[in-house]
Amino acid sequence: MTTMDITIHTTSLPHVDPEASLAFYRDTLGFEVRTDVGYGGMRWVTVGPPHQPSVSILLAPPASDPGLTDQERRTITEMMAKGTYGWILLATKDLDSTFEQLRASGAEVVQEPTDQPYGIRDCALRDPAGNLVRIQEVS
Amino acid sequence: MPLRPVPPQRLVRLARLRRVRDRMDRDYAEPLDVEALARDVHMSAGHLSREFRLAYGESPYSYLMTRRIERAMGLLLRGDLNVTEVCFRVGCSSLGTFSLRFTELVGIPPGAFRALARREWAGIPPCVAKQVTRPIRRGPGPRS
């Protein structure tokens, strides 16, 4: 087998209110908006850190796959409201100063910076759609 | 698009439960109790407990204590605090209740865990310690 050359290009998170999610990722986290597409009353927005242009997060309407049943759509919508559906792990070099900026900007804090027994230091926020945003300190 | 959307009121109620749960994750070290949590979202303690259990499969009290025990395990592994200090550090006001819940969740009392951690797990990589020490809730847990 030849060596693969595959990179991570885009990952997705669901939104409920695209404007609210866009504001969180752009204004609170400082991401840039890369594409913004509307179709059939739905909206897809890609965002990402300005200094990491090759990786994006697609903010997408949940349960838009026509192959889902009504019951599955209900479950996804309810899990998002409960906060048990989407999550992402971000990283920063200076967790404490990043966290203080995020808290000052009114972000919904789930966990203050904590030294975890398994050797990492991280914090957690909630995005407007109920996704958990963990931020881990990296050297 | 959903043909039969979830009633908006239900989503509002679920999001309110999520905020209660997030508050326990955020402020577990504060002297939180279910009455105070319920007051903040304008519910009675009984109503909050029932709704929370329906949504998350355990009572808010059980969730909060699991969070506290999880943090306590981390502090005990560090080794620089004794059991009483850890108990208060994670927001428990009763050493007896703390020890009981710790033993239920972890399988051994906190003092024994601390001694074992210091003796047996010195030098074990943190990622392994995480797998070994992560508390797992088994069954529905005690009612509160």
CSV table of C-alpha atoms in Angstrom, one decimal:
chain,number,residue,atom,x,y,z
A,1,MET,CA,0.0,0.0,0.0
A,2,THR,CA,1.3,3.4,-0.9
A,3,THR,CA,1.5,6.1,1.8
A,4,MET,CA,-1.7,8.0,2.1
A,5,ASP,CA,-1.8,11.8,1.9
A,6,ILE,CA,-5.1,12.7,3.4
A,7,THR,CA,-5.8,15.8,5.5
A,8,ILE,CA,-8.7,16.9,7.6
A,9,HIS,CA,-10.5,19.5,5.5
A,10,THR,CA,-13.9,20.2,7.1
A,11,THR,CA,-15.9,18.9,10.1
A,12,SER,CA,-19.4,19.9,10.8
A,13,LEU,CA,-21.5,21.1,13.7
A,14,PRO,CA,-25.2,21.6,13.7
A,15,HIS,CA,-26.9,25.0,14.2
A,16,VAL,CA,-30.4,26.0,15.3
A,17,ASP,CA,-30.1,29.8,14.6
A,18,PRO,CA,-27.4,30.3,11.9
A,19,GLU,CA,-27.0,34.0,12.9
A,20,ALA,CA,-26.4,33.1,16.5
A,21,SER,CA,-23.9,30.4,15.7
A,22,LEU,CA,-22.1,32.6,13.2
A,23,ALA,CA,-21.8,35.4,15.7
A,24,PHE,CA,-20.4,32.9,18.3
A,25,TYR,CA,-17.7,31.4,16.0
A,26,ARG,CA,-16.8,34.8,14.3
A,27,ASP,CA,-17.1,37.3,17.1
A,28,THR,CA,-16.5,35.2,20.3
A,29,LEU,CA,-13.9,32.7,19.0
A,30,GLY,CA,-12.4,35.1,16.4
A,31,PHE,CA,-12.9,32.7,13.4
A,32,GLU,CA,-13.1,34.0,9.9
A,33,VAL,CA,-16.2,33.3,7.7
A,34,ARG,CA,-15.2,31.4,4.6
A,35,THR,CA,-18.4,30.5,2.8
A,36,ASP,CA,-22.0,31.3,3.5
A,37,VAL,CA,-24.6,29.4,1.4
A,38,GLY,CA,-28.4,29.5,1.6
A,39,TYR,CA,-30.7,27.0,-0.1
A,40,GLY,CA,-34.3,26.1,0.4
A,41,GLY,CA,-34.7,28.1,3.6
A,42,MET,CA,-31.5,26.4,5.1
A,43,ARG,CA,-28.1,27.8,5.5
A,44,TRP,CA,-24.5,26.4,5.5
A,45,VAL,CA,-21.6,28.5,6.8
A,46,THR,CA,-18.0,27.5,7.0
A,47,VAL,CA,-15.7,29.1,9.6
A,48,GLY,CA,-12.2,28.6,10.8
A,49,PRO,CA,-9.2,30.2,12.5
A,50,PRO,CA,-7.5,32.8,10.3
A,51,HIS,CA,-4.1,31.2,10.9
A,52,GLN,CA,-5.3,27.7,10.0
A,53,PRO,CA,-6.8,28.2,6.5
A,54,SER,CA,-6.8,24.5,5.5
A,55,VAL,CA,-9.3,23.3,8.2
A,56,SER,CA,-12.9,24.5,8.4
A,57,ILE,CA,-16.0,23.9,10.5
A,58,LEU,CA,-19.2,23.7,8.6
A,59,LEU,CA,-22.1,25.1,10.6
A,60,ALA,CA,-25.0,23.1,9.1
A,61,PRO,CA,-28.7,22.7,9.6
A,62,PRO,CA,-29.3,19.5,11.6
A,63,ALA,CA,-31.2,16.6,10.3
A,64,SER,CA,-31.3,17.9,6.7
A,65,ASP,CA,-30.6,14.5,5.2
A,66,PRO,CA,-33.9,13.5,3.5
A,67,GLY,CA,-33.3,9.9,4.5
A,68,LEU,CA,-34.0,10.6,8.2
A,69,THR,CA,-37.3,9.5,9.7
A,70,ASP,CA,-39.4,12.0,11.7
A,71,GLN,CA,-38.5,10.1,14.9
A,72,GLU,CA,-34.8,10.5,14.1
A,73,ARG,CA,-35.2,14.2,13.4
A,74,ARG,CA,-37.0,14.6,16.8
A,75,THR,CA,-34.3,12.8,18.6
A,76,ILE,CA,-31.5,14.9,17.0
A,77,THR,CA,-33.4,18.1,17.8
A,78,GLU,CA,-34.0,17.1,21.4
A,79,MET,CA,-30.4,15.9,21.9
A,80,MET,CA,-29.2,19.3,20.7
A,81,ALA,CA,-31.4,21.1,23.1
A,82,LYS,CA,-30.2,18.7,25.9
A,83,GLY,CA,-26.6,19.4,24.9
A,84,THR,CA,-25.8,15.7,24.3
A,85,TYR,CA,-25.4,15.8,20.5
A,86,GLY,CA,-22.5,17.8,18.9
A,87,TRP,CA,-19.1,18.6,20.3
A,88,ILE,CA,-15.7,19.7,19.2
A,89,LEU,CA,-12.2,19.9,20.6
A,90,LEU,CA,-10.2,23.0,20.0
A,91,ALA,CA,-6.7,23.9,21.2
A,92,THR,CA,-4.8,27.0,22.3
A,93,LYS,CA,-1.4,27.7,23.7
A,94,ASP,CA,-2.6,30.0,26.5
A,95,LEU,CA,-5.7,28.5,27.9
A,96,ASP,CA,-6.2,30.9,30.9
A,97,SER,CA,-6.0,34.1,29.0
A,98,THR,CA,-8.1,32.7,26.2
A,99,PHE,CA,-10.7,31.6,28.8
A,100,GLU,CA,-10.8,35.0,30.5
A,101,GLN,CA,-11.4,36.7,27.1
A,102,LEU,CA,-14.2,34.2,26.3
A,103,ARG,CA,-15.8,34.6,29.7
A,104,ALA,CA,-15.6,38.4,29.4
A,105,SER,CA,-17.3,38.3,26.1
A,106,GLY,CA,-20.3,36.5,27.7
A,107,ALA,CA,-19.7,33.0,26.4
A,108,GLU,CA,-21.7,30.3,28.2
A,109,VAL,CA,-19.1,28.5,30.5
A,110,VAL,CA,-19.5,24.8,31.2
A,111,GLN,CA,-16.1,24.2,32.8
A,112,GLU,CA,-13.5,26.6,34.0
A,113,PRO,CA,-9.8,25.7,33.2
A,114,THR,CA,-9.1,22.5,35.0
A,115,ASP,CA,-6.0,20.3,35.3
A,116,GLN,CA,-7.5,16.8,34.4
A,117,PRO,CA,-6.0,13.8,36.2
A,118,TYR,CA,-5.2,12.3,32.8
A,119,GLY,CA,-2.7,15.0,32.1
A,120,ILE,CA,-4.3,17.7,30.2
A,121,ARG,CA,-5.6,21.2,31.1
A,122,ASP,CA,-8.9,22.2,29.4
A,123,CYS,CA,-12.1,24.3,29.7
A,124,ALA,CA,-15.5,24.0,28.1
A,125,LEU,CA,-18.1,26.3,26.6
A,126,ARG,CA,-21.6,25.8,25.1
A,127,ASP,CA,-22.2,27.2,21.6
A,128,PRO,CA,-25.6,28.8,20.9
A,129,ALA,CA,-26.9,25.5,19.3
A,130,GLY,CA,-26.0,23.4,22.4
A,131,ASN,CA,-22.8,22.0,21.1
A,132,LEU,CA,-20.0,21.5,23.6
A,133,VAL,CA,-16.8,23.3,22.7
A,134,ARG,CA,-13.9,22.0,24.7
A,135,ILE,CA,-10.6,23.9,24.5
A,136,GLN,CA,-7.4,22.1,25.4
A,137,GLU,CA,-4.0,23.7,26.2
A,138,VAL,CA,-1.2,22.7,23.9
A,139,SER,CA,2.5,23.6,24.1
B,1,MET,CA,-36.9,20.0,7.0
B,2,PRO,CA,-38.8,18.3,9.8
B,3,LEU,CA,-42.4,17.4,8.9
B,4,ARG,CA,-43.5,17.2,12.5
B,5,PRO,CA,-41.2,19.5,14.5
B,6,VAL,CA,-40.7,19.0,18.2
B,7,PRO,CA,-43.0,21.4,20.1
B,8,PRO,CA,-40.9,24.6,20.8
B,9,GLN,CA,-42.0,24.5,24.5
B,10,ARG,CA,-40.4,21.0,24.8
B,11,LEU,CA,-37.1,22.3,23.4
B,12,VAL,CA,-37.2,25.3,25.8
B,13,ARG,CA,-37.6,22.9,28.7
B,14,LEU,CA,-34.8,20.7,27.5
B,15,ALA,CA,-32.5,23.7,27.1
B,16,ARG,CA,-33.3,24.8,30.6
B,17,LEU,CA,-32.3,21.4,31.9
B,18,ARG,CA,-29.1,21.6,29.9
B,19,ARG,CA,-28.3,24.9,31.7
B,20,VAL,CA,-28.9,23.3,35.1
B,21,ARG,CA,-26.6,20.4,34.1
B,22,ASP,CA,-23.9,22.8,32.8
B,23,ARG,CA,-24.1,24.8,36.0
B,24,MET,CA,-23.3,21.7,38.0
B,25,ASP,CA,-20.3,21.0,35.7
B,26,ARG,CA,-19.2,24.7,36.1
B,27,ASP,CA,-20.0,25.3,39.8
B,28,TYR,CA,-19.7,21.8,41.3
B,29,ALA,CA,-17.3,23.1,44.0
B,30,GLU,CA,-19.9,25.6,45.2
B,31,PRO,CA,-22.3,24.6,47.9
B,32,LEU,CA,-25.0,23.7,45.3
B,33,ASP,CA,-28.0,21.7,46.2
B,34,VAL,CA,-31.1,20.7,44.1
B,35,GLU,CA,-33.3,23.3,45.8
B,36,ALA,CA,-31.0,26.1,44.8
B,37,LEU,CA,-30.6,24.8,41.3
B,38,ALA,CA,-34.4,24.5,41.0
B,39,ARG,CA,-35.0,28.0,42.4
B,40,ASP,CA,-32.7,29.5,39.7
B,41,VAL,CA,-34.9,28.1,36.9
B,42,HIS,CA,-38.2,28.7,38.7
B,43,MET,CA,-39.0,25.1,39.2
B,44,SER,CA,-39.7,23.1,42.4
B,45,ALA,CA,-37.0,20.7,43.5
B,46,GLY,CA,-39.3,17.7,42.9
B,47,HIS,CA,-40.3,18.9,39.4
B,48,LEU,CA,-36.6,19.5,38.4
B,49,SER,CA,-35.5,16.1,39.7
B,50,ARG,CA,-38.3,14.4,37.7
B,51,GLU,CA,-37.7,16.3,34.5
B,52,PHE,CA,-33.9,15.9,34.8
B,53,ARG,CA,-34.2,12.2,35.4
B,54,LEU,CA,-36.4,11.8,32.3
B,55,ALA,CA,-34.0,13.7,30.2
B,56,TYR,CA,-30.6,12.4,31.4
B,57,GLY,CA,-31.4,9.1,33.1
B,58,GLU,CA,-30.3,10.1,36.6
B,59,SER,CA,-31.3,12.7,39.2
B,60,PRO,CA,-29.6,16.1,39.4
B,61,TYR,CA,-28.2,15.1,42.8
B,62,SER,CA,-26.7,11.9,41.4
B,63,TYR,CA,-25.2,13.9,38.5
B,64,LEU,CA,-23.7,16.5,40.8
B,65,MET,CA,-22.2,13.9,43.1
B,66,THR,CA,-20.7,12.0,40.2
B,67,ARG,CA,-19.1,15.2,39.0
B,68,ARG,CA,-17.7,15.9,42.5
B,69,ILE,CA,-16.4,12.3,42.9
B,70,GLU,CA,-14.8,12.5,39.5
B,71,ARG,CA,-12.9,15.7,40.5
B,72,ALA,CA,-12.1,14.2,43.8
B,73,MET,CA,-10.4,11.2,42.2
B,74,GLY,CA,-8.2,13.6,40.2
B,75,LEU,CA,-7.3,15.5,43.4
B,76,LEU,CA,-6.6,12.3,45.3
B,77,LEU,CA,-4.4,11.0,42.5
B,78,ARG,CA,-2.3,14.2,42.8
B,79,GLY,CA,-1.5,13.2,46.4
B,80,ASP,CA,-1.0,16.6,48.0
B,81,LEU,CA,-4.4,16.8,49.7
B,82,ASN,CA,-5.9,14.6,52.3
B,83,VAL,CA,-9.4,13.1,52.0
B,84,THR,CA,-11.1,15.8,54.1
B,85,GLU,CA,-9.5,18.6,52.1
B,86,VAL,CA,-10.5,17.0,48.9
B,87,CYS,CA,-14.1,16.5,50.2
B,88,PHE,CA,-14.5,20.2,50.8
B,89,ARG,CA,-12.6,21.2,47.7
B,90,VAL,CA,-15.1,19.5,45.5
B,91,GLY,CA,-18.1,21.1,47.2
B,92,CYS,CA,-19.2,18.4,49.6
B,93,SER,CA,-20.1,19.6,53.1
B,94,SER,CA,-20.4,16.2,54.6
B,95,LEU,CA,-17.4,13.8,54.8
B,96,GLY,CA,-19.8,10.9,55.5
B,97,THR,CA,-21.9,11.5,52.4
B,98,PHE,CA,-18.8,12.1,50.3
B,99,SER,CA,-17.2,8.8,51.5
B,100,LEU,CA,-20.4,6.8,50.9
B,101,ARG,CA,-20.9,8.1,47.4
B,102,PHE,CA,-17.2,7.8,46.6
B,103,THR,CA,-17.3,4.1,47.7
B,104,GLU,CA,-20.5,3.4,45.7
B,105,LEU,CA,-19.0,4.9,42.5
B,106,VAL,CA,-15.4,3.9,42.7
B,107,GLY,CA,-15.7,0.6,44.6
B,108,ILE,CA,-13.3,1.5,47.4
B,109,PRO,CA,-13.3,4.3,50.1
B,110,PRO,CA,-11.5,7.6,49.2
B,111,GLY,CA,-8.7,7.0,51.8
B,112,ALA,CA,-8.0,3.5,50.3
B,113,PHE,CA,-8.1,5.0,46.8
B,114,ARG,CA,-5.6,7.7,47.7
B,115,ALA,CA,-3.2,5.1,49.3
B,116,LEU,CA,-3.6,2.8,46.4
B,117,ALA,CA,-3.1,5.6,43.9
B,118,ARG,CA,0.1,6.7,45.6
B,119,ARG,CA,1.5,3.1,46.0
B,120,GLU,CA,0.4,1.4,42.8
B,121,TRP,CA,-0.1,4.0,40.2
B,122,ALA,CA,3.1,6.1,40.7
B,123,GLY,CA,4.6,6.3,37.3
B,124,ILE,CA,1.6,5.1,35.3
B,125,PRO,CA,1.0,7.4,32.3
B,126,PRO,CA,-1.9,9.8,32.8
B,127,CYS,CA,-3.8,8.4,29.7
B,128,VAL,CA,-3.8,5.0,31.3
B,129,ALA,CA,-4.8,6.4,34.7
B,130,LYS,CA,-7.7,8.1,33.0
B,131,GLN,CA,-9.1,4.8,31.7
B,132,VAL,CA,-8.5,3.0,35.0
B,133,THR,CA,-10.0,5.7,37.2
B,134,ARG,CA,-12.9,7.1,35.2
B,135,PRO,CA,-16.1,6.6,37.3
B,136,ILE,CA,-18.9,4.8,35.5
B,137,ARG,CA,-22.5,5.1,36.7
B,138,ARG,CA,-24.0,1.7,36.8
B,139,GLY,CA,-27.8,1.3,36.8
B,140,PRO,CA,-30.2,4.1,37.6
B,141,GLY,CA,-28.5,5.1,40.8
B,142,PRO,CA,-30.2,6.0,44.1
B,143,ARG,CA,-33.2,8.2,44.0
B,144,SER,CA,-33.0,11.6,45.6
